[in-house]
Amino acid sequence: MTTRSWVDVPAGSPFPLANLPYGLARRGDQDAHAVMAVGEHAVDLHAAACRGLLPADVPAEVLAQSSLNDLFALGRPVWEGVRRRVAQLLDVHEGELRDDRDAVEQVLVAQADLTLLLPVAVGDYVDFYSSIHHATNLGRILRPDGEPLLANWRHLPVGYHGRAGTLVASGTEVVRPRGLVAGDDGPRWQATDALDFELEVGAIVGVGSELGTRIPAGSVEDHVVGLVLVNDWSARDVQAYEYQPLGPHLGKSFATSLSPWIVTLDALRPHRVPAPPQDPPVASYLRTEQDTAYTIELEVLVQSEQMRREGLEPVCISRNDFSSMYWTIAQQLAHLTVNGASTRPGDLLASGTVSGPVREEAGSLMELTWRGRDPLTLPTGERRGFLADGDRVVLRAWCGQGDERFGFGSVMGTIASAKED
Amino acid sequence: MTTRSWVDVPAGSPFPLANLPYGLARRGDQDAHAVMAVGEHAVDLHAAACRGLLPADVPAEVLAQSSLNDLFALGRPVWEGVRRRVAQLLDVHEGELRDDRDAVEQVLVAQADLTLLLPVAVGDYVDFYSSIHHATNLGRILRPDGEPLLANWRHLPVGYHGRAGTLVASGTEVVRPRGLVAGDDGPRWQATDALDFELEVGAIVGVGSELGTRIPAGSVEDHVVGLVLVNDWSARDVQAYEYQPLGPHLGKSFATSLSPWIVTLDALRPHRVPAPPQDPPVASYLRTEQDTAYTIELEVLVQSEQMRREGLEPVCISRNDFSSMYWTIAQQLAHLTVNGASTRPGDLLASGTVSGPVREEAGSLMELTWRGRDPLTLPTGERRGFLADGDRVVLRAWCGQGDERFGFGSVMGTIASAKED
C-alpha cells in the first residue's frame, strides 16, 4: 500500500515518501535553501519553486532564507500543501519532474553534498519535564527521603525557559563546560565531572499566537509543524549547585543540539495514540478530545574515542517509546499560552527527558547509572558514570513497522575537553 | 560646567546633553528609525546619517531597521562615536546643524510626534536575582523557618531565562493572567489574586560573544551598550504553585515591560561607584579591578483608576538606589558566559528586583506589603496588598545632582482585567 518513488529509497532509510521532513541546507557556498529529505537525496524546495513546481501560494523567497520561520508562518495549508505536492512529484507514477532531466539536476540533490543547518531561528525555547518516569527517577535520586513527585507535577506540565542562543546543529562539538560545583569548603571552580545527555523530542511552532490569546489544546496541529530530536546536554554537578531557587541555568545553557529534519505532524498522524490516563483529572484547559500522543521509538547510542579507534560502531545504551510521556505536546502548548503569553514561528517546546518505566529505558546517564553509582560498560571495557572527553552521543527515532517505517534521522554531538582556565 | 544645547532642554528633563540615550521610534506610518533623546525632542539618526551628519563608519541602513541590534553589533567605537557626534551637533556653540533650517526640520523631531518602540530584538533574556535585600526578604517570606539566603547565593549571581517573546514596550496594557494556584483540594484555576510589579534595571548587550568563549568581567563596557528600566510583572500565587523544581515560568511569562530609552554606559561613567564588598570572596572569574556598580536613584509610582478619575498624580511607593546591588552587571555577564554560552546583540540581562535594606525601599509589593499582610494605603484611601485592575505602575530612574542630573525616563503599564475563562 505504500507509495513508491522514482527516487531510490534504500531499505532501512529513514526518509521514504511517507516521511518527507523539512530541513534547511546549504550546497557549498550557496545561500541556505529549504529542503525535503527523500532516501539519500533532498528536494531543493527553492529550486522547485523557481521552476513553478510548487503551489502558487508559496513565494520562492521564503524558501531561500536563513531559517524556515517565514515559510512556516504561512500556515498549515502551506506547509501541508508543499509536502503533498512534493509527494506527488516524487511518486513513481508521475513523470512531470522525473522526465525533465534539467529539472531533476537542479531540484534533486544528494544529501552528501549538503550541509544541514539549524532549521529554524528559535525565539523562545521552553524545556518541559513531562516524563513521569524521568521526574520520578530524578526525585528518587535528588530527594531520597521525600515523595519523588512534587505536588504540582500531575496538575500542570512543569517547564522552564532554556537558552535559545545556544541551540546548535547536529554535529556541533560540545566543549566540556566549567562551573562552580559544591565542595566541602564552599564551591569549587572546575570543569564538570558529571556531563550528561538528555534524550528529548522537540516540537517546532510554525504559526504563533498573539499576546493575550490562548492556544486551545485541540488546536495543536494548526500551530506545530513537526518534531525534532533534542539533546539537552547537562552538567549535573553545576546544575545541582546553582538551581535553587530559580531553576537550571549554566548547567544547561552551554549547548543543546537539534536534529536537522523536522518530521511533520502530518507524517506522524498514523502514529497518534491515546496518551496515558491522567489521575487526578487535569484542569479543563489541559483536556483534549482527540489522541495527541505519538508512538515513536527512541534510542540513545554512545561511541567512545577508543571505540572509534578500534572501528567499533556506536552501541545502544537506552531505548524507549515517546508514547509513555505523561504530558502531551498539545497540553504543553495550551499550558504555555494559558496566561496569554504569545508564541512565535520557530519557538521550540522540548519534552524534557524521555524515560521509560525501567532502568534500561532511561533517557539520561543520571538515571541509567543512578548518578554514576552503577557505571555502564562499553564494548571496549571502558566504564561510564557520566560522559568522558571524546564520547559521541547519537539520538535516533523511528515510527511504524515494515514498509511503513520511517525515521527522524539522528542528532549527534561529540564531547571536546574543557578549555584551559 | 555642563555643556548646553541650542535645543531647549526644560529644567528637570531627563534628557540633557549629558545623557543622549538611544531609542527606536516611528513617526506616523513611517519605518522605525534609530533616535536619540534631547529635551522634549529626538534626533532622527537615520535622517542625520542620510544628510552626512554622522560618522562615515555608520551605514544609514542600520539606522532604519525594526531594532537597534545591527547598529549596536558594529561595536562600542560606533555607538560611542555616534553619541559623541550628536553631542557635538547639539552643542550651543556649534552651528552646523542649528543653522541649517532644512536639516533641523528633518533631523529634530518632537517626542510627542513619535511612537517609541521596543529598542532591541531580544534573543535571550536572563533575569538575575542580584539584590541581597530582595533575596533575603523573599527567603524570609517564603521560608520563614530557614536561612533566608540559600548556600549558593553569595557565590554566584543566581539567574534564569525569562520569555523574550513577551517583552513589551512601555505603555502596553498588562492583562491580569489566569493560572493554577494552590487550593485546599488541589489547585484552583483562576485569575491571579497576587499580581505584582518588580523594579529592575536591564543591561542591553551590543556586541555578543561566540560559543565556547567567555566575556571577562573587566570587558563589560565593550559588550553592554547601556541600561533600561524593566518591570518584571509577576503573578505571585501562580509562581508559588508552579516554580518547584525548575523555577518561575507562567507566573512571569505573560509580560515584562521595558523602558524605551537605552542610557549608555558612557553616559553613566561619572556615576560608577564601588560595588558593596562581597564576603566570602568570589571565584576569580567574578572579580574586577575597576568600579562596576552604578549609583542610580530608582522609584516606583502607582496610580489607581480612581486616582486618575479624581485627577490625582501617581504616588511614589518606593525609592532606592541601584548601587546597593550585591552582584554587578559585569559579574552577571562574566557568569552567564563562563560555561562558554554565546551571547548576541540585543540580549537582555535584568538585575532582578532592586530592593534596599529597609521596607520602604523594597522593589515589589510582595516585600512592601509582606505578601499582602500590611497593605499600602493610596491617597484615595484605597488599600493595596497586590495590584488591582486599573492600577498603573510607573518606574523611573535618575542619576546625579543639579545641572548634571539626567534620567532614564520611565516604563509604564496599566492592569487590565482578566479575560473571560
Short mmCIF file of C-alpha atoms in Angstrom, two decimals, chain A residues 129-156 158 279-280 326-327, chain B residues 241 244-245:
data_model
loop_
_atom_site.label_atom_id
_atom_site.label_comp_id
_atom_site.label_asym_id
_atom_site.label_seq_id
_atom_site.Cartn_x
_atom_site.Cartn_y
_atom_site.Cartn_z
CA TYR A 129 9.64 17.86 32.33
CA SER A 130 6.86 15.69 31.03
CA SER A 131 8.00 12.08 31.57
CA ILE A 132 6.58 10.72 34.80
CA HIS A 133 9.33 8.08 34.83
CA HIS A 134 12.09 10.67 34.47
CA ALA A 135 10.59 13.04 37.06
CA THR A 136 10.15 10.13 39.47
CA ASN A 137 13.72 8.91 38.93
CA LEU A 138 15.14 12.40 39.50
CA GLY A 139 13.01 12.82 42.61
CA ARG A 140 14.31 9.49 43.99
CA ILE A 141 17.93 10.39 43.25
CA LEU A 142 17.83 14.01 44.48
CA ARG A 143 15.34 13.73 47.37
CA PRO A 144 15.63 10.11 48.55
CA ASP A 145 13.60 10.75 51.71
CA GLY A 146 10.69 12.65 50.16
CA GLU A 147 7.86 11.95 47.74
CA PRO A 148 9.59 11.64 44.37
CA LEU A 149 6.94 13.71 42.52
CA LEU A 150 6.27 17.23 43.81
CA ALA A 151 2.64 18.22 44.50
CA ASN A 152 2.22 20.27 41.30
CA TRP A 153 3.63 17.66 38.89
CA ARG A 154 0.40 15.83 37.99
CA HIS A 155 -1.56 19.10 37.73
CA LEU A 156 0.46 21.01 35.15
CA VAL A 158 6.24 21.79 34.62
CA ASP A 279 -5.02 10.89 37.53
CA PRO A 280 -6.14 13.17 39.15
CA TYR A 326 2.50 11.82 30.82
CA TRP A 327 2.04 15.31 29.29
CA TYR B 241 2.42 26.86 42.83
CA GLN B 244 9.39 23.88 42.06
CA PRO B 245 11.73 22.40 40.94
#
